[in-house]
Amino acid sequence: MLDAIRAYEEGVGSITEIDEAMKAGAGHPMGPLTLADFVGLDTMGAICDVMFEEFRERRFSRPPTLRKMLMAGWYGKKTGMGFYDYSGDEPKENQGLVNAV
């Protein structure tokens, strides 16, 4: 999931493109950014902190996008906003995030 966030930050693809690529290419039932929203971005941030504290490896640190999302109170599906906006009938890419990266 952290690699997917970093891929998004680096412009590898859109939120939907990254999710669809992992579903199609790896056979996952949902993409990593959708999964992050379901796990909870606050939970993910806490896990990052523990992993980074233990191993001191950059790959476990919170990516900048995750830090910004947590400061905005976007914790994923539980708050209705994460990588996707869950306020409508169907989830759609969070336009606030799309415009910020």
PDB file of C-alpha atoms in Angstrom:
ATOM      1  CA  MET A   1       0.000   0.000   0.000  1.00  0.00           C
ATOM      2  CA  LEU A   2       2.849   2.402   0.783  1.00  0.00           C
ATOM      3  CA  ASP A   3       4.440   1.630  -2.583  1.00  0.00           C
ATOM      4  CA  ALA A   4       1.125   2.405  -4.285  1.00  0.00           C
ATOM      5  CA  ILE A   5       0.947   5.777  -2.509  1.00  0.00           C
ATOM      6  CA  ARG A   6       4.499   6.566  -3.576  1.00  0.00           C
ATOM      7  CA  ALA A   7       3.733   5.479  -7.158  1.00  0.00           C
ATOM      8  CA  TYR A   8       0.791   7.890  -7.129  1.00  0.00           C
ATOM      9  CA  GLU A   9       3.013  10.680  -5.759  1.00  0.00           C
ATOM     10  CA  GLU A  10       5.547  10.026  -8.526  1.00  0.00           C
ATOM     11  CA  GLY A  11       2.870  10.256 -11.217  1.00  0.00           C
ATOM     12  CA  VAL A  12       3.009   6.598 -12.258  1.00  0.00           C
ATOM     13  CA  GLY A  13      -0.762   6.644 -12.615  1.00  0.00           C
ATOM     14  CA  SER A  14      -3.988   7.989 -11.228  1.00  0.00           C
ATOM     15  CA  ILE A  15      -5.603   6.512  -8.134  1.00  0.00           C
ATOM     16  CA  THR A  16      -7.949   4.441 -10.281  1.00  0.00           C
ATOM     17  CA  GLU A  17      -5.211   3.392 -12.706  1.00  0.00           C
ATOM     18  CA  ILE A  18      -2.980   2.101  -9.925  1.00  0.00           C
ATOM     19  CA  ASP A  19      -5.859   0.184  -8.349  1.00  0.00           C
ATOM     20  CA  GLU A  20      -7.005  -1.273 -11.679  1.00  0.00           C
ATOM     21  CA  ALA A  21      -3.450  -2.288 -12.628  1.00  0.00           C
ATOM     22  CA  MET A  22      -3.003  -4.270  -9.406  1.00  0.00           C
ATOM     23  CA  LYS A  23      -6.383  -5.919  -9.780  1.00  0.00           C
ATOM     24  CA  ALA A  24      -5.691  -6.925 -13.375  1.00  0.00           C
ATOM     25  CA  GLY A  25      -1.974  -7.685 -13.096  1.00  0.00           C
ATOM     26  CA  ALA A  26      -1.832  -9.353  -9.702  1.00  0.00           C
ATOM     27  CA  GLY A  27      -5.355 -10.708  -9.483  1.00  0.00           C
ATOM     28  CA  HIS A  28      -6.122  -8.802  -6.301  1.00  0.00           C
ATOM     29  CA  PRO A  29      -9.827  -8.391  -5.459  1.00  0.00           C
ATOM     30  CA  MET A  30      -9.277  -4.668  -4.788  1.00  0.00           C
ATOM     31  CA  GLY A  31      -6.484  -2.246  -5.493  1.00  0.00           C
ATOM     32  CA  PRO A  32      -3.980  -1.130  -2.849  1.00  0.00           C
ATOM     33  CA  LEU A  33      -5.409   2.390  -2.526  1.00  0.00           C
ATOM     34  CA  THR A  34      -8.946   1.059  -2.076  1.00  0.00           C
ATOM     35  CA  LEU A  35      -7.556  -1.378   0.495  1.00  0.00           C
ATOM     36  CA  ALA A  36      -5.835   1.495   2.305  1.00  0.00           C
ATOM     37  CA  ASP A  37      -9.194   3.281   2.531  1.00  0.00           C
ATOM     38  CA  PHE A  38     -10.819   0.128   3.922  1.00  0.00           C
ATOM     39  CA  VAL A  39      -8.043  -0.517   6.486  1.00  0.00           C
ATOM     40  CA  GLY A  40      -8.167   3.122   7.538  1.00  0.00           C
ATOM     41  CA  LEU A  41      -5.520   5.676   6.737  1.00  0.00           C
ATOM     42  CA  ASP A  42      -5.169   6.501  10.432  1.00  0.00           C
ATOM     43  CA  THR A  43      -4.457   2.828  11.117  1.00  0.00           C
ATOM     44  CA  MET A  44      -1.978   2.768   8.262  1.00  0.00           C
ATOM     45  CA  GLY A  45      -0.237   5.838   9.650  1.00  0.00           C
ATOM     46  CA  ALA A  46       0.066   4.209  13.075  1.00  0.00           C
ATOM     47  CA  ILE A  47       1.496   1.057  11.506  1.00  0.00           C
ATOM     48  CA  CYS A  48       4.014   3.166   9.572  1.00  0.00           C
ATOM     49  CA  ASP A  49       5.143   4.801  12.797  1.00  0.00           C
ATOM     50  CA  VAL A  50       5.698   1.450  14.531  1.00  0.00           C
ATOM     51  CA  MET A  51       7.493  -0.076  11.548  1.00  0.00           C
ATOM     52  CA  PHE A  52       9.703   2.974  11.034  1.00  0.00           C
ATOM     53  CA  GLU A  53      10.544   3.169  14.739  1.00  0.00           C
ATOM     54  CA  GLU A  54      11.531  -0.513  14.752  1.00  0.00           C
ATOM     55  CA  PHE A  55      13.475  -0.725  11.484  1.00  0.00           C
ATOM     56  CA  ARG A  56      14.455   2.895  10.661  1.00  0.00           C
ATOM     57  CA  GLU A  57      13.948   2.261   6.952  1.00  0.00           C
ATOM     58  CA  ARG A  58      12.598   5.040   4.716  1.00  0.00           C
ATOM     59  CA  ARG A  59      10.200   2.650   3.012  1.00  0.00           C
ATOM     60  CA  PHE A  60       8.222   2.403   6.261  1.00  0.00           C
ATOM     61  CA  SER A  61       7.914   6.162   6.824  1.00  0.00           C
ATOM     62  CA  ARG A  62       4.634   7.926   6.125  1.00  0.00           C
ATOM     63  CA  PRO A  63       4.563   9.160   2.529  1.00  0.00           C
ATOM     64  CA  PRO A  64       3.836  12.904   2.230  1.00  0.00           C
ATOM     65  CA  THR A  65       0.411  12.258   0.695  1.00  0.00           C
ATOM     66  CA  LEU A  66      -0.591  10.076   3.645  1.00  0.00           C
ATOM     67  CA  ARG A  67       0.578  12.752   6.101  1.00  0.00           C
ATOM     68  CA  LYS A  68      -1.482  15.413   4.278  1.00  0.00           C
ATOM     69  CA  MET A  69      -4.553  13.193   4.177  1.00  0.00           C
ATOM     70  CA  LEU A  70      -4.351  12.485   7.904  1.00  0.00           C
ATOM     71  CA  MET A  71      -3.979  16.197   8.702  1.00  0.00           C
ATOM     72  CA  ALA A  72      -7.120  16.823   6.610  1.00  0.00           C
ATOM     73  CA  GLY A  73      -9.027  14.176   8.601  1.00  0.00           C
ATOM     74  CA  TRP A  74      -9.359  11.909   5.568  1.00  0.00           C
ATOM     75  CA  TYR A  75      -9.124   8.455   7.142  1.00  0.00           C
ATOM     76  CA  GLY A  76     -10.706   6.486   4.319  1.00  0.00           C
ATOM     77  CA  LYS A  77     -14.060   4.785   4.112  1.00  0.00           C
ATOM     78  CA  LYS A  78     -14.859   5.313   7.807  1.00  0.00           C
ATOM     79  CA  THR A  79     -14.887   9.099   7.351  1.00  0.00           C
ATOM     80  CA  GLY A  80     -16.242   9.039   3.809  1.00  0.00           C
ATOM     81  CA  MET A  81     -13.067  10.475   2.316  1.00  0.00           C
ATOM     82  CA  GLY A  82      -9.710   8.924   1.548  1.00  0.00           C
ATOM     83  CA  PHE A  83      -8.200   8.139  -1.810  1.00  0.00           C
ATOM     84  CA  TYR A  84     -11.811   7.885  -2.880  1.00  0.00           C
ATOM     85  CA  ASP A  85     -14.822  10.022  -2.026  1.00  0.00           C
ATOM     86  CA  TYR A  86     -17.561   7.751  -0.639  1.00  0.00           C
ATOM     87  CA  SER A  87     -20.292  10.393  -0.354  1.00  0.00           C
ATOM     88  CA  GLY A  88     -22.190   9.333  -3.495  1.00  0.00           C
ATOM     89  CA  ASP A  89     -23.706   6.109  -4.703  1.00  0.00           C
ATOM     90  CA  GLU A  90     -20.375   4.970  -6.151  1.00  0.00           C
ATOM     91  CA  PRO A  91     -16.882   5.807  -4.882  1.00  0.00           C
ATOM     92  CA  LYS A  92     -14.994   8.277  -7.055  1.00  0.00           C
ATOM     93  CA  GLU A  93     -11.471   9.650  -6.875  1.00  0.00           C
ATOM     94  CA  ASN A  94     -11.051  12.247  -4.149  1.00  0.00           C
ATOM     95  CA  GLN A  95     -10.840  15.440  -6.228  1.00  0.00           C
ATOM     96  CA  GLY A  96      -9.289  17.337  -3.312  1.00  0.00           C
ATOM     97  CA  LEU A  97      -6.416  14.899  -3.369  1.00  0.00           C
ATOM     98  CA  VAL A  98      -6.153  14.758  -7.156  1.00  0.00           C
ATOM     99  CA  ASN A  99      -5.766  18.517  -7.295  1.00  0.00           C
ATOM    100  CA  ALA A 100      -3.235  18.591  -4.419  1.00  0.00           C
ATOM    101  CA  VAL A 101      -0.658  16.135  -5.793  1.00  0.00           C
TER     102      VAL A 101
END
